[in-house]
Amino acid sequence: MATFENLLYALDSATGILTITLNRPAKLNALNAATIEEIREATQLALDDPQVRGIILTGSGEKAFVAGADISELAALNDISGRRAAERGQEAFCMLEESTKPVIAAVNGFALGGGCELAMACHMRVASENARFGQPEVNLGLIPGYGGTQRLTQLVGKGKALELLLTGDQIKAEEAYRLGLVNHVVPLAELLPFCAQLMTKILSKAPLAVGLVIDCVNAYYDKEMNGYQTEANSFGHSFASEDFREGTTAFLEKRPAVFTGK
């Protein structure tokens, strides 16, 4: 069985269901570069393993799926390294989206920033009643960098996506369900069993057909990466702004940010 520093990788050989658990509880499972790389490695390992038939992605603990990015790590980036970080994150998350093995996000708490982006990269999302979703990057003088501007728009529509992206507001699980961001909302204690039941139902169907359906649905959207590249470039440019420096400094100093629009 594979071992990782920031993930738990557990395959039920009887069902073919792989559970990948983001395991940085002290950081509310926040994404850093190492964790994103491990997500990529774990996904590739799963895709290459014929025993893996479906993937459930969740977070450790009862508070957070992924509470966001590691802000202290982001604070060290510039426009060039920021764009590269976005591209690496997009690559890892696109592997999940383009997997022909079904991927369900079991969202067990906060799914903010990169956490919301990670959940949206999965084929389906099931949320616990305490889950919260949001893209709060504008509070740091940033924008989403791992596909958030693209996938949120696909899932909830342009108007609502812009509202959530521009305000940085968090929404509760029931609102996420109403908007079509999540497929189901269940009590926290029932989250993983429900996801396993849903996955078992999917895995009872013809695997080739399941994979082809995923390919066809993904083909509905523009896959030429123009939108994603624009996002990556803009993400990189935002690191050169004074507002980014102020936003991250204020966050780390636990004080309100004073933005100047520069």
Coordinates of C-alpha atoms in Angstrom, one line a residue:
M1 CA 0.0 0.0 0.0
A2 CA 1.3 3.4 -0.9
T3 CA 2.4 5.8 1.8
F4 CA 2.5 9.6 1.6
E5 CA 3.4 12.4 4.1
N6 CA 0.2 14.4 3.7
L7 CA -2.3 11.9 2.4
L8 CA -3.8 8.6 3.5
Y9 CA -4.2 6.1 0.7
A10 CA -6.5 3.2 1.5
L11 CA -7.8 0.7 -1.0
D12 CA -10.7 -1.6 -0.2
S13 CA -9.7 -4.6 -2.4
A14 CA -13.1 -6.1 -2.0
T15 CA -14.9 -3.2 -3.7
G16 CA -12.2 -1.5 -5.6
I17 CA -12.9 1.8 -3.8
L18 CA -9.9 3.9 -3.0
T19 CA -10.2 6.5 -0.3
I20 CA -7.7 9.3 -0.4
T21 CA -7.7 11.4 2.7
L22 CA -6.0 14.8 3.0
N23 CA -4.2 14.4 6.3
R24 CA -2.9 17.7 7.6
P25 CA -5.3 18.2 10.5
A26 CA -3.2 20.7 12.4
K27 CA -3.5 22.9 9.3
L28 CA -7.1 22.0 8.6
N29 CA -5.7 20.1 5.6
A30 CA -4.6 23.3 3.9
L31 CA -2.9 22.7 0.5
N32 CA 0.8 23.3 0.2
A33 CA 3.0 22.5 -2.8
A34 CA 4.0 19.1 -1.3
T35 CA 0.4 18.1 -0.8
I36 CA -0.6 19.1 -4.3
E37 CA 2.3 17.0 -5.7
E38 CA 1.1 14.1 -3.6
I39 CA -2.4 14.4 -4.9
R40 CA -1.0 14.2 -8.4
E41 CA 1.1 11.2 -7.5
A42 CA -1.7 9.4 -5.7
T43 CA -4.1 10.1 -8.7
Q44 CA -1.6 8.7 -11.1
L45 CA -1.0 5.7 -8.9
A46 CA -4.8 5.1 -8.8
L47 CA -5.2 5.5 -12.5
D48 CA -2.4 2.9 -13.2
D49 CA -3.7 0.4 -10.7
P50 CA -6.3 -2.0 -12.2
Q51 CA -7.6 -2.8 -8.7
V52 CA -8.8 0.8 -8.2
R53 CA -12.2 1.2 -9.7
G54 CA -13.3 4.4 -8.1
I55 CA -11.9 7.1 -5.8
I56 CA -13.4 8.9 -2.8
L57 CA -11.5 12.0 -1.8
T58 CA -12.0 13.5 1.7
G59 CA -10.3 15.3 4.5
S60 CA -9.2 14.2 8.0
G61 CA -11.1 15.3 11.0
E62 CA -14.6 16.8 11.4
K63 CA -13.8 20.4 10.6
A64 CA -12.3 20.6 7.2
F65 CA -12.2 19.0 3.8
V66 CA -9.5 21.5 2.8
A67 CA -9.6 24.9 4.5
G68 CA -7.6 26.6 1.7
A69 CA -4.0 27.1 0.6
D70 CA -1.1 27.3 3.0
I71 CA -0.9 31.2 3.2
S72 CA 2.6 31.2 4.6
E73 CA 3.8 29.4 1.5
L74 CA 1.9 31.6 -0.8
A75 CA 3.4 34.7 0.8
A76 CA 6.8 33.7 -0.6
L77 CA 5.7 33.5 -4.3
N78 CA 6.1 36.1 -7.0
D79 CA 4.5 36.6 -10.3
I80 CA 6.6 33.9 -12.1
S81 CA 6.5 31.3 -9.3
G82 CA 2.8 32.1 -8.7
R83 CA 2.0 31.3 -12.3
R84 CA 4.0 28.0 -12.1
A85 CA 2.2 27.1 -8.9
A86 CA -1.2 27.6 -10.6
E87 CA -0.1 25.5 -13.5
R88 CA 1.0 22.7 -11.3
G89 CA -2.2 22.8 -9.3
Q90 CA -4.3 22.9 -12.5
E91 CA -2.4 19.9 -13.8
A92 CA -3.0 17.9 -10.6
F93 CA -6.7 18.8 -10.4
C94 CA -7.3 18.1 -14.1
M95 CA -6.0 14.6 -13.6
L96 CA -8.9 14.1 -11.2
E97 CA -11.4 15.7 -13.6
E98 CA -10.2 13.7 -16.6
S99 CA -10.0 10.4 -14.7
T100 CA -12.1 7.7 -16.4
K101 CA -12.5 6.2 -13.0
P102 CA -15.3 8.0 -11.0
V103 CA -14.1 10.4 -8.4
I104 CA -16.4 11.6 -5.5
A105 CA -15.5 14.4 -3.1
A106 CA -16.7 13.7 0.4
V107 CA -16.7 17.2 1.7
N108 CA -16.6 17.0 5.5
G109 CA -16.3 20.6 6.6
F110 CA -14.7 23.7 5.2
A111 CA -13.9 23.6 1.4
L112 CA -12.4 27.1 0.9
G113 CA -10.1 28.4 -1.8
G114 CA -8.0 25.5 -3.1
G115 CA -10.3 23.2 -1.1
C116 CA -13.3 24.3 -3.1
E117 CA -11.3 24.0 -6.3
L118 CA -10.2 20.5 -5.4
A119 CA -13.8 19.4 -4.7
M120 CA -15.0 21.0 -7.9
A121 CA -12.4 19.0 -9.9
C122 CA -14.0 15.8 -8.7
H123 CA -16.9 14.3 -10.8
M124 CA -19.4 14.6 -7.9
R125 CA -19.6 16.3 -4.5
V126 CA -21.4 15.0 -1.4
A127 CA -21.3 17.4 1.5
S128 CA -21.8 17.0 5.2
E129 CA -24.3 19.3 6.8
N130 CA -21.5 21.3 8.4
A131 CA -19.7 21.9 5.1
R132 CA -18.9 25.4 3.9
F133 CA -17.8 26.4 0.4
G134 CA -16.1 29.6 -0.9
Q135 CA -13.4 31.2 -2.9
P136 CA -12.1 33.9 -0.6
E137 CA -8.9 34.7 -2.5
V138 CA -9.9 38.3 -3.2
N139 CA -9.5 38.9 0.6
L140 CA -5.8 38.3 0.1
G141 CA -5.5 40.3 -3.1
L142 CA -5.5 37.1 -5.2
I143 CA -7.7 35.1 -7.5
P144 CA -8.3 31.4 -7.6
G145 CA -5.4 29.6 -9.3
Y146 CA -6.4 25.9 -9.6
G147 CA -9.4 26.2 -11.9
G148 CA -11.8 27.9 -9.6
T149 CA -12.9 30.7 -12.0
Q150 CA -13.6 28.1 -14.6
R151 CA -15.2 25.2 -12.7
L152 CA -17.4 27.4 -10.4
T153 CA -18.8 29.1 -13.5
Q154 CA -19.5 25.8 -15.1
L155 CA -21.3 24.5 -12.0
V156 CA -23.4 27.4 -10.8
G157 CA -23.5 29.8 -13.8
K158 CA -21.8 33.1 -14.6
G159 CA -23.8 35.5 -12.4
K160 CA -23.6 33.5 -9.2
A161 CA -20.0 32.5 -9.8
L162 CA -19.0 36.1 -10.2
E163 CA -20.9 37.0 -7.0
L164 CA -19.1 34.3 -5.0
L165 CA -15.7 35.1 -6.5
L166 CA -15.9 38.9 -6.1
T167 CA -17.3 38.9 -2.6
G168 CA -15.4 36.0 -1.2
D169 CA -18.5 34.9 0.6
Q170 CA -18.9 31.4 2.1
I171 CA -22.0 29.4 1.6
K172 CA -23.5 26.6 3.6
A173 CA -24.0 23.1 2.3
E174 CA -27.7 23.6 1.7
E175 CA -27.1 26.7 -0.4
A176 CA -24.4 24.8 -2.3
Y177 CA -26.9 22.1 -3.0
R178 CA -29.5 24.6 -4.2
L179 CA -27.0 26.1 -6.6
G180 CA -25.9 22.8 -8.0
L181 CA -22.5 22.9 -6.5
V182 CA -23.0 19.7 -4.6
N183 CA -25.0 16.6 -5.4
H184 CA -26.2 15.6 -1.9
V185 CA -26.1 16.9 1.7
V186 CA -26.0 14.3 4.5
P187 CA -25.2 14.2 8.2
L188 CA -21.5 14.1 8.9
A189 CA -21.7 10.6 10.4
E190 CA -23.3 9.3 7.2
L191 CA -21.0 11.0 4.7
L192 CA -18.5 8.3 4.0
P193 CA -21.0 5.5 4.0
F194 CA -23.2 7.5 1.7
C195 CA -20.3 8.1 -0.7
A196 CA -19.4 4.4 -0.6
Q197 CA -23.0 3.5 -1.4
L198 CA -23.1 5.9 -4.3
M199 CA -19.8 4.7 -5.6
T200 CA -20.8 1.1 -5.3
K201 CA -23.9 1.9 -7.4
I202 CA -21.7 3.5 -10.1
L203 CA -19.3 0.6 -10.0
S204 CA -22.1 -1.8 -10.6
K205 CA -22.3 -0.4 -14.1
A206 CA -20.1 -1.2 -17.1
P207 CA -16.7 0.3 -16.4
L208 CA -16.0 1.2 -20.0
A209 CA -19.4 2.9 -20.3
V210 CA -18.7 4.8 -17.1
G211 CA -15.4 6.0 -18.4
L212 CA -16.9 7.0 -21.7
V213 CA -19.7 9.0 -20.0
I214 CA -17.1 10.9 -18.1
D215 CA -15.1 11.6 -21.3
C216 CA -18.3 12.8 -23.1
V217 CA -19.4 15.1 -20.3
N218 CA -16.0 16.6 -20.0
A219 CA -16.0 17.1 -23.8
Y220 CA -18.9 19.5 -23.4
Y221 CA -16.6 22.1 -22.0
D222 CA -13.7 23.8 -23.8
K223 CA -10.6 21.8 -23.1
E224 CA -8.1 23.9 -25.0
M225 CA -7.0 25.5 -21.7
N226 CA -7.5 29.1 -22.9
G227 CA -9.5 30.0 -19.8
Y228 CA -7.2 28.2 -17.5
Q229 CA -4.1 29.8 -19.0
T230 CA -5.7 33.2 -18.6
E231 CA -6.4 32.3 -15.0
A232 CA -2.8 31.1 -14.4
N233 CA -1.4 34.3 -16.0
S234 CA -3.6 36.5 -13.9
F235 CA -2.9 34.5 -10.8
G236 CA 0.8 35.1 -11.4
H237 CA 0.3 38.8 -12.0
S238 CA -1.6 39.2 -8.7
F239 CA 1.6 38.2 -6.8
A240 CA 3.2 41.4 -8.0
S241 CA 0.6 43.6 -6.5
E242 CA 0.8 45.6 -3.3
D243 CA -2.7 44.4 -2.3
F244 CA -1.4 40.8 -2.4
R245 CA 1.5 41.8 0.0
E246 CA -1.0 43.6 2.2
G247 CA -3.5 40.8 2.2
T248 CA -1.1 38.1 3.1
T249 CA 0.7 40.2 5.7
A250 CA -2.6 41.2 7.4
F251 CA -3.7 37.6 7.4
L252 CA -0.5 36.4 9.0
E253 CA -0.6 39.3 11.5
K254 CA -4.3 38.6 12.3
R255 CA -5.5 42.1 11.4
P256 CA -7.8 43.6 8.9
A257 CA -6.3 44.3 5.5
V258 CA -6.1 47.8 4.1
F259 CA -6.2 47.5 0.3
T260 CA -5.1 50.3 -2.1
G261 CA -5.9 48.8 -5.4
K262 CA -2.3 48.8 -6.5

